[in-house]
Amino acid sequence: MVRVRFAPSPTGYLHIGSARTALFNWMYARAQGGKFILRIEDTDKGRSKNEFLDEILDSMKWLGLSWDECYKQSDRFDIYRKYAQKLLDEGKAYKDGEAVLLKVPQKQIKIYDLIRDEIVVDTKEIKDQVLMKSDGSPTYSFACVIDDALMEISCVIRGEDHISNTPKQIVIYEALGLKPPKFAHLPLILDDERARMSKRAGAVAVSEYRRQGFLPQAIVNYLMLLGWSPGNNQEKITLSAAIKNFSIKRINKAGAVFSLDKLRWLNGQYIKETDTANLTALLIPFLKEKYPTASLLDGKKLENIVQLFKGRMTTLMDFLEWTDFIFADQAQFDPEAKQKHLSQDRSKDFALLVQALEGVQDFNVKTVEEAFRRIVEQLGIPAGELVHPVRVALTGRAVGPGLFDTMAVLGKEKTVQRLKTVFK
Ligand code: GLU
């Protein structure tokens, strides 16, 4: 029976690298019909915070990494104490003040790692290990070994940063007479300078990506590709397809370079394939945060706006940025667009257009286009000559969705009012 675990310490937010560790464990469990266990490693009372725990659980749920069992190490201190006492009774451990230390025997230790094959370590390099600290709490390695054994973990899949802990943990397994699990140490996630992933390469907390308007499917898809590949250069892959294909053997040894550009590209792909009503529902909390007092238009109207922008969004935030002219009272002018398209006084042309638009009864894409075309014909100018200034006057930007769509979405009142005031 495959039993794997993800063991976050609630001493910080869920790091993108830890999320990948969780994901690989989860995929392995699901691929093998095994169990995925969540173990909260909160033995450090000073540094563990509920706020971090809540955020970690929330981020995991958001990513869809459901767990089958959950344990908290702070509930298990009696168990660790019992095993420390056993080792003391057997003369394998000794006390130093209140702390309990393991006598480390001199020998060679072999670790079988599914990703890096065999690793041999001489215990000469390992000092006697603290098992219980003087404050009565277990050390990470001691609690980890006892729990991995009692929870019958078949394979420990974790970040390569823990590789140096593994021989120390093997020594503890051996002292306790317990059988070690298999190990698979995942390559590190590197930034574009091949240093360990830091804020410079992109946000590090999963919740930060969520706030920036990434979709969980895109994050999961992207994390899957960091160090693993489905085998045919495929980049966009669903979780269910990946599970079918998943094998630890196909995980790379080399560090995986994080690319925010690729994540953004994938996110855009997932946004495009999200049904507009669902995408609108995802956008509403962002809109409410940005415009707490704005009335959010009725559902259908908002969906029309979302539909207009959907094809070019890479994050949900793009929508907020590009639609400020709709939700805010005033358009924010991009200075360059203003300089390019509004430096020539077109108040006479605009006045004519306003007159035509005011006469439009049913203000929609078709009727505003008719009015617009009539005016450029009357002025004897190509449509393009008026399109750009009008777009900048209405939206503040030189690029955006089609002009008539923009006008229809904005509505008659705002359209007319902006065209009337822009040259004042
Ligand atoms: N609590 C450890 C961490 O967050 C877990 C390490 C392990 O998986 O053994 O890094």
Coordinates of C-alpha atoms and ligand atoms in Angstrom, one line a residue:
M1 CA 0.0 0.0 0.0
V2 CA 1.5 3.4 -1.0
R3 CA 1.3 5.9 1.8
V4 CA 3.0 9.2 1.4
R5 CA 3.0 12.4 3.4
F6 CA 3.4 16.1 3.1
A7 CA 4.8 17.6 6.3
P8 CA 4.8 21.3 6.3
S9 CA 5.9 23.4 9.3
P10 CA 3.5 26.2 10.0
T11 CA 6.3 28.7 10.4
G12 CA 5.7 30.5 7.2
Y13 CA 3.3 30.6 4.2
L14 CA 3.1 27.7 1.8
H15 CA 6.1 28.1 -0.4
I16 CA 5.8 27.4 -4.1
G17 CA 8.5 24.7 -3.7
S18 CA 6.7 23.1 -0.8
A19 CA 3.5 23.1 -2.9
R20 CA 5.4 21.2 -5.6
T21 CA 6.5 18.7 -2.9
A22 CA 2.9 18.3 -1.8
L23 CA 1.7 17.9 -5.4
F24 CA 4.2 15.2 -6.3
N25 CA 3.3 13.3 -3.1
W26 CA -0.4 13.7 -4.0
M27 CA 0.1 12.7 -7.6
Y28 CA 2.0 9.6 -6.5
A29 CA -0.7 8.6 -4.0
R30 CA -3.4 9.1 -6.6
A31 CA -1.5 7.3 -9.3
Q32 CA -1.0 4.3 -7.1
G33 CA -4.3 4.3 -5.4
G34 CA -2.5 5.0 -2.1
K35 CA -3.0 7.5 0.7
F36 CA -1.9 11.1 1.0
I37 CA -1.2 12.1 4.5
L38 CA -0.9 15.7 5.8
R39 CA 1.3 16.0 8.8
I40 CA 1.7 19.4 10.5
E41 CA 5.2 19.6 12.0
D42 CA 4.4 22.2 14.6
T43 CA 6.9 21.1 17.3
D44 CA 8.5 24.5 17.4
K45 CA 6.0 26.3 19.6
G46 CA 7.7 29.7 19.3
R47 CA 7.8 29.8 15.5
S48 CA 4.6 27.9 14.6
K49 CA 1.6 30.2 14.1
N50 CA -2.1 29.4 13.5
E51 CA -2.2 32.1 10.9
F52 CA 0.4 30.2 8.8
L53 CA -1.4 26.9 9.4
D54 CA -4.7 28.3 8.1
E55 CA -2.9 29.7 5.1
I56 CA -1.2 26.4 4.3
L57 CA -4.5 24.5 4.5
D58 CA -6.3 27.1 2.5
S59 CA -3.7 27.1 -0.2
M60 CA -3.7 23.3 -0.4
K61 CA -7.5 23.2 -0.7
W62 CA -7.3 25.9 -3.4
L63 CA -4.8 23.8 -5.4
G64 CA -7.1 20.8 -5.0
L65 CA -4.6 18.7 -3.0
S66 CA -7.0 16.9 -0.8
W67 CA -5.6 14.7 2.0
D68 CA -6.8 11.4 3.4
E69 CA -5.5 11.7 6.9
C70 CA -4.2 14.6 9.0
Y71 CA -2.0 14.7 12.0
K72 CA -0.5 17.4 14.2
Q73 CA 2.8 16.7 15.9
S74 CA 1.9 19.0 18.8
D75 CA -0.8 16.3 19.7
R76 CA 1.8 13.6 19.8
F77 CA 4.4 14.7 22.3
D78 CA 3.6 11.7 24.6
I79 CA 4.6 9.3 21.8
Y80 CA 7.9 11.0 21.2
R81 CA 8.7 11.0 24.9
K82 CA 7.9 7.3 25.1
Y83 CA 10.3 6.4 22.3
A84 CA 13.0 8.6 23.9
Q85 CA 12.6 6.8 27.1
K86 CA 12.8 3.5 25.3
L87 CA 16.2 4.5 23.8
L88 CA 17.4 5.7 27.2
D89 CA 16.3 2.4 28.8
E90 CA 18.2 0.4 26.1
G91 CA 21.3 2.5 26.6
K92 CA 21.2 3.8 23.0
A93 CA 20.6 7.3 24.2
Y94 CA 21.8 9.4 27.0
K95 CA 20.8 12.6 28.9
D96 CA 22.6 15.8 28.8
G97 CA 20.8 18.1 31.2
E98 CA 17.1 17.7 30.2
A99 CA 18.0 17.0 26.6
V100 CA 18.1 13.4 25.2
L101 CA 20.8 12.5 22.7
L102 CA 21.3 9.5 20.5
K103 CA 24.7 7.7 20.5
V104 CA 25.6 7.5 16.9
P105 CA 27.4 4.3 16.0
Q106 CA 30.4 4.4 13.6
K107 CA 29.4 2.8 10.3
Q108 CA 28.5 3.3 6.7
I109 CA 24.9 4.0 5.8
K110 CA 23.3 3.3 2.4
I111 CA 20.3 5.3 1.4
Y112 CA 18.4 4.1 -1.6
D113 CA 16.9 7.2 -3.3
L114 CA 14.5 6.7 -6.1
I115 CA 15.7 9.8 -7.9
R116 CA 19.4 9.7 -7.1
D117 CA 20.0 6.0 -6.7
E118 CA 22.3 5.0 -3.9
I119 CA 23.8 7.5 -1.5
V120 CA 26.5 6.2 0.9
V121 CA 27.3 8.2 4.0
D122 CA 29.8 7.5 6.7
T123 CA 28.4 8.2 10.2
K124 CA 31.8 9.6 11.2
E125 CA 30.4 12.9 9.9
I126 CA 27.4 12.7 12.1
K127 CA 27.5 14.0 15.7
D128 CA 25.4 12.5 18.5
Q129 CA 21.9 13.5 17.6
V130 CA 19.6 15.5 19.9
L131 CA 16.3 13.6 20.0
M132 CA 14.4 15.6 22.7
K133 CA 15.3 19.2 23.5
S134 CA 15.7 20.4 27.1
D135 CA 12.2 22.1 26.8
G136 CA 10.7 18.6 26.3
S137 CA 9.9 19.0 22.6
P138 CA 11.3 16.5 20.0
T139 CA 13.7 17.6 17.3
Y140 CA 12.5 17.6 13.7
S141 CA 14.4 14.4 12.8
F142 CA 13.2 12.4 15.8
A143 CA 9.5 13.3 15.4
C144 CA 9.8 12.8 11.7
V145 CA 11.3 9.3 12.0
I146 CA 8.8 8.1 14.6
D147 CA 5.8 9.5 12.6
D148 CA 7.0 8.2 9.2
A149 CA 7.3 4.8 10.8
L150 CA 4.1 4.8 12.8
M151 CA 2.1 6.3 9.9
E152 CA 3.5 3.5 7.7
I153 CA 4.9 5.9 5.1
S154 CA 6.1 3.8 2.2
C155 CA 8.1 6.5 0.5
V156 CA 9.3 9.9 1.7
I157 CA 9.1 12.4 -1.1
R158 CA 10.6 15.7 -0.1
G159 CA 12.9 18.5 -1.2
E160 CA 16.6 17.9 -1.9
D161 CA 17.3 20.4 0.9
H162 CA 16.5 17.5 3.3
I163 CA 19.0 15.1 1.8
S164 CA 21.6 15.9 4.6
N165 CA 19.0 15.0 7.2
T166 CA 18.4 11.5 5.7
P167 CA 21.5 9.7 7.1
K168 CA 20.8 11.2 10.5
Q169 CA 17.2 9.9 10.3
I170 CA 18.4 6.4 9.1
V171 CA 20.6 6.2 12.3
I172 CA 17.4 6.9 14.4
Y173 CA 15.4 4.3 12.5
E174 CA 18.1 1.7 13.2
A175 CA 18.4 2.6 16.9
L176 CA 14.6 2.2 17.2
G177 CA 14.7 -1.1 15.2
L178 CA 12.3 0.4 12.6
K179 CA 12.5 -0.2 8.9
P180 CA 13.2 3.0 6.9
P181 CA 10.9 4.0 4.1
K182 CA 12.1 4.6 0.5
F183 CA 13.2 8.1 -0.2
A184 CA 12.9 10.4 -3.2
H185 CA 14.5 13.8 -3.0
L186 CA 13.2 16.3 -5.4
P187 CA 15.5 18.7 -7.2
L188 CA 15.5 22.3 -6.0
I189 CA 13.6 25.0 -7.8
L190 CA 16.0 27.6 -9.1
D191 CA 15.6 31.1 -10.2
D192 CA 16.9 32.5 -13.5
E193 CA 20.4 32.8 -12.1
R194 CA 20.3 29.2 -11.0
A195 CA 20.2 30.2 -7.4
R196 CA 17.6 28.8 -5.1
M197 CA 14.2 30.2 -5.9
S198 CA 13.8 33.5 -4.2
K199 CA 11.4 36.5 -4.4
R200 CA 13.4 37.9 -7.3
A201 CA 12.2 35.2 -9.7
G202 CA 8.5 35.7 -8.7
A203 CA 6.4 35.4 -5.6
V204 CA 7.3 32.5 -3.3
A205 CA 4.0 32.0 -1.4
V206 CA 1.2 30.2 -3.2
S207 CA -1.3 32.7 -1.6
E208 CA 0.6 35.5 -3.3
Y209 CA 0.0 33.9 -6.7
R210 CA -3.6 33.6 -5.8
R211 CA -3.8 37.2 -5.0
Q212 CA -2.1 38.1 -8.2
G213 CA -4.8 36.4 -10.2
F214 CA -3.4 33.0 -11.1
L215 CA -5.7 30.1 -11.4
P216 CA -5.0 26.9 -9.4
Q217 CA -5.1 24.7 -12.5
A218 CA -2.3 26.8 -14.0
I219 CA -0.2 26.7 -10.8
V220 CA -0.7 22.9 -10.5
N221 CA 0.1 22.4 -14.2
Y222 CA 3.2 24.5 -13.9
L223 CA 4.5 22.9 -10.7
M224 CA 4.0 19.5 -12.3
L225 CA 6.5 20.5 -15.0
L226 CA 9.1 21.6 -12.6
G227 CA 11.4 18.6 -12.5
W228 CA 9.0 16.2 -14.1
S229 CA 7.8 15.7 -17.6
P230 CA 5.0 13.7 -19.1
G231 CA 7.5 12.6 -21.7
N232 CA 6.4 14.2 -25.0
N233 CA 7.3 17.8 -24.5
Q234 CA 3.7 18.5 -23.6
E235 CA 3.3 21.6 -21.5
K236 CA -0.4 21.9 -20.9
I237 CA -1.6 18.8 -19.2
T238 CA -4.5 18.1 -17.0
L239 CA -4.0 16.7 -13.5
S240 CA -5.9 13.5 -14.4
A241 CA -3.8 12.9 -17.5
A242 CA -0.6 13.6 -15.5
I243 CA -1.7 11.1 -12.8
K244 CA -2.0 8.4 -15.4
N245 CA 1.5 9.2 -16.6
F246 CA 3.1 9.9 -13.3
S247 CA 6.2 8.0 -12.2
I248 CA 9.0 9.0 -9.8
K249 CA 11.5 7.6 -12.3
R250 CA 10.7 10.4 -14.7
I251 CA 11.7 13.1 -12.1
N252 CA 14.9 14.9 -13.0
K253 CA 18.0 15.1 -10.8
A254 CA 18.9 18.5 -12.0
G255 CA 17.5 21.7 -10.4
A256 CA 14.4 23.0 -12.1
V257 CA 14.4 26.6 -13.3
F258 CA 11.3 28.6 -12.5
S259 CA 9.9 30.7 -15.3
L260 CA 7.3 33.2 -14.5
D261 CA 6.8 33.8 -18.2
K262 CA 5.8 30.2 -18.7
L263 CA 3.5 30.2 -15.7
R264 CA 1.8 33.4 -17.1
W265 CA 1.4 31.8 -20.5
L266 CA -0.2 28.7 -19.0
N267 CA -2.4 30.9 -16.8
G268 CA -3.6 32.7 -19.9
Q269 CA -4.4 29.3 -21.5
Y270 CA -6.5 28.3 -18.5
I271 CA -8.3 31.6 -18.4
K272 CA -9.2 31.3 -22.1
E273 CA -10.8 27.9 -21.5
T274 CA -12.7 28.9 -18.4
D275 CA -16.4 29.4 -19.1
T276 CA -17.2 33.1 -19.0
A277 CA -19.8 32.8 -16.3
N278 CA -17.2 31.0 -14.1
L279 CA -14.5 33.4 -14.9
T280 CA -16.8 36.3 -14.0
A281 CA -17.5 34.6 -10.6
L282 CA -13.7 34.4 -10.1
L283 CA -13.3 38.1 -10.9
I284 CA -16.0 39.4 -8.6
P285 CA -14.0 39.2 -5.4
F286 CA -11.1 41.0 -7.0
L287 CA -13.5 43.7 -8.3
K288 CA -15.1 44.1 -4.9
E289 CA -11.8 44.6 -3.3
K290 CA -10.7 47.2 -5.8
Y291 CA -14.0 49.0 -5.9
P292 CA -15.7 48.5 -2.6
T293 CA -18.4 51.0 -3.3
A294 CA -19.0 50.5 -7.0
S295 CA -22.2 48.7 -7.9
L296 CA -21.0 45.7 -9.8
L297 CA -23.4 45.8 -12.7
D298 CA -25.7 43.0 -13.2
G299 CA -24.3 39.5 -13.8
K300 CA -25.1 39.5 -17.5
K301 CA -23.5 42.8 -18.2
L302 CA -20.4 41.9 -16.3
E303 CA -20.1 38.7 -18.3
N304 CA -20.2 40.7 -21.5
I305 CA -17.3 42.8 -20.3
V306 CA -15.4 39.7 -19.2
Q307 CA -16.0 38.1 -22.6
L308 CA -14.4 41.1 -24.3
F309 CA -11.1 40.8 -22.4
K310 CA -10.9 37.1 -21.8
G311 CA -8.9 36.3 -24.9
R312 CA -5.9 38.5 -23.9
M313 CA -5.7 38.1 -20.2
T314 CA -2.8 36.3 -18.6
T315 CA -3.9 36.9 -15.0
L316 CA -7.2 38.0 -13.4
M317 CA -5.4 41.2 -12.5
D318 CA -5.0 42.1 -16.1
F319 CA -8.8 42.4 -16.2
L320 CA -8.8 44.8 -13.3
E321 CA -6.1 46.9 -14.8
W322 CA -7.7 47.1 -18.2
T323 CA -11.2 47.8 -17.1
D324 CA -10.6 50.6 -14.7
F325 CA -12.1 52.9 -17.2
I326 CA -15.4 51.0 -16.8
F327 CA -15.5 50.7 -13.1
A328 CA -13.9 53.9 -12.0
D329 CA -15.6 57.3 -12.5
Q330 CA -12.8 58.6 -14.6
A331 CA -10.5 57.0 -17.1
Q332 CA -6.8 57.1 -16.1
F333 CA -4.8 58.5 -19.0
D334 CA -1.7 56.7 -20.3
P335 CA 0.4 59.8 -21.0
E336 CA 1.9 58.4 -24.1
A337 CA -1.5 57.5 -25.6
K338 CA -2.8 60.9 -24.7
Q339 CA 0.2 62.6 -26.3
K340 CA -0.1 60.6 -29.5
H341 CA -3.9 60.7 -30.0
L342 CA -5.3 63.6 -28.1
S343 CA -2.8 66.4 -28.7
Q344 CA -4.7 67.6 -31.7
D345 CA -7.9 69.4 -30.8
R346 CA -10.8 67.4 -32.1
S347 CA -13.5 69.0 -30.1
K348 CA -15.6 69.9 -33.2
D349 CA -15.5 66.2 -34.5
F350 CA -16.3 65.0 -31.0
A351 CA -19.2 67.4 -30.7
L352 CA -20.7 66.0 -33.9
L353 CA -20.2 62.4 -32.6
V354 CA -21.8 63.3 -29.3
Q355 CA -24.8 64.7 -31.0
A356 CA -25.2 61.5 -33.1
L357 CA -24.7 59.2 -30.1
E358 CA -27.2 61.2 -28.0
G359 CA -29.7 60.5 -30.6
V360 CA -29.2 56.7 -30.4
Q361 CA -32.2 55.1 -28.7
D362 CA -31.1 51.6 -28.1
F363 CA -27.4 52.0 -27.3
N364 CA -25.6 48.8 -28.5
V365 CA -22.6 47.7 -30.5
K366 CA -24.6 47.9 -33.8
T367 CA -26.3 51.2 -33.2
V368 CA -23.2 53.0 -32.0
E369 CA -21.2 51.7 -35.0
E370 CA -23.9 53.1 -37.3
A371 CA -23.8 56.5 -35.7
F372 CA -20.0 56.5 -35.7
R373 CA -19.8 55.6 -39.4
R374 CA -22.3 58.2 -40.3
I375 CA -20.2 60.9 -38.6
V376 CA -16.8 59.9 -40.2
E377 CA -18.6 59.9 -43.6
Q378 CA -20.0 63.3 -43.0
L379 CA -16.5 64.5 -41.9
G380 CA -15.0 62.9 -44.9
I381 CA -12.2 61.3 -42.9
P382 CA -11.1 57.6 -42.7
A383 CA -12.7 55.9 -39.7
G384 CA -9.2 55.2 -38.2
E385 CA -8.6 58.9 -37.8
L386 CA -11.3 59.1 -35.2
V387 CA -11.2 55.6 -33.7
H388 CA -7.9 56.2 -31.8
P389 CA -8.7 59.6 -30.3
V390 CA -12.1 58.3 -29.3
R391 CA -10.7 55.2 -27.7
V392 CA -8.2 57.1 -25.7
A393 CA -10.8 59.6 -24.6
L394 CA -13.0 56.8 -23.4
T395 CA -10.5 54.4 -21.9
G396 CA -7.3 56.3 -21.4
R397 CA -5.5 53.8 -23.4
A398 CA -4.5 53.3 -27.0
V399 CA -5.2 49.5 -27.0
G400 CA -8.2 47.6 -25.9
P401 CA -11.2 45.7 -27.3
G402 CA -13.1 47.0 -30.3
L403 CA -14.2 50.6 -30.0
F404 CA -17.9 49.8 -30.5
D405 CA -17.9 47.1 -27.9
T406 CA -16.1 49.5 -25.6
M407 CA -18.8 52.2 -26.1
A408 CA -21.6 49.7 -25.6
V409 CA -20.1 48.4 -22.4
L410 CA -19.5 51.9 -21.1
G411 CA -23.1 53.0 -21.8
K412 CA -24.4 56.1 -23.4
E413 CA -24.1 58.4 -20.4
K414 CA -20.4 57.8 -19.6
T415 CA -19.5 57.7 -23.3
V416 CA -21.1 61.0 -24.0
Q417 CA -19.8 62.6 -20.9
R418 CA -16.2 61.6 -21.5
L419 CA -16.3 62.7 -25.1
K420 CA -17.7 66.1 -24.0
T421 CA -15.1 66.8 -21.4
V422 CA -11.9 65.4 -22.8
F423 CA -10.9 68.6 -24.6
K424 CA -12.0 71.0 -21.9
Ligands
GLU1 N1 8.7 20.0 8.3 C1 9.7 19.8 7.3 C2 9.7 20.9 6.3 O1 8.8 21.7 6.3 C3 9.4 18.5 6.6 C4 10.6 17.8 6.0 C5 10.3 16.4 5.5 O2 9.5 16.3 4.6 O3 10.8 15.5 6.2 O4 10.7 21.2 5.6

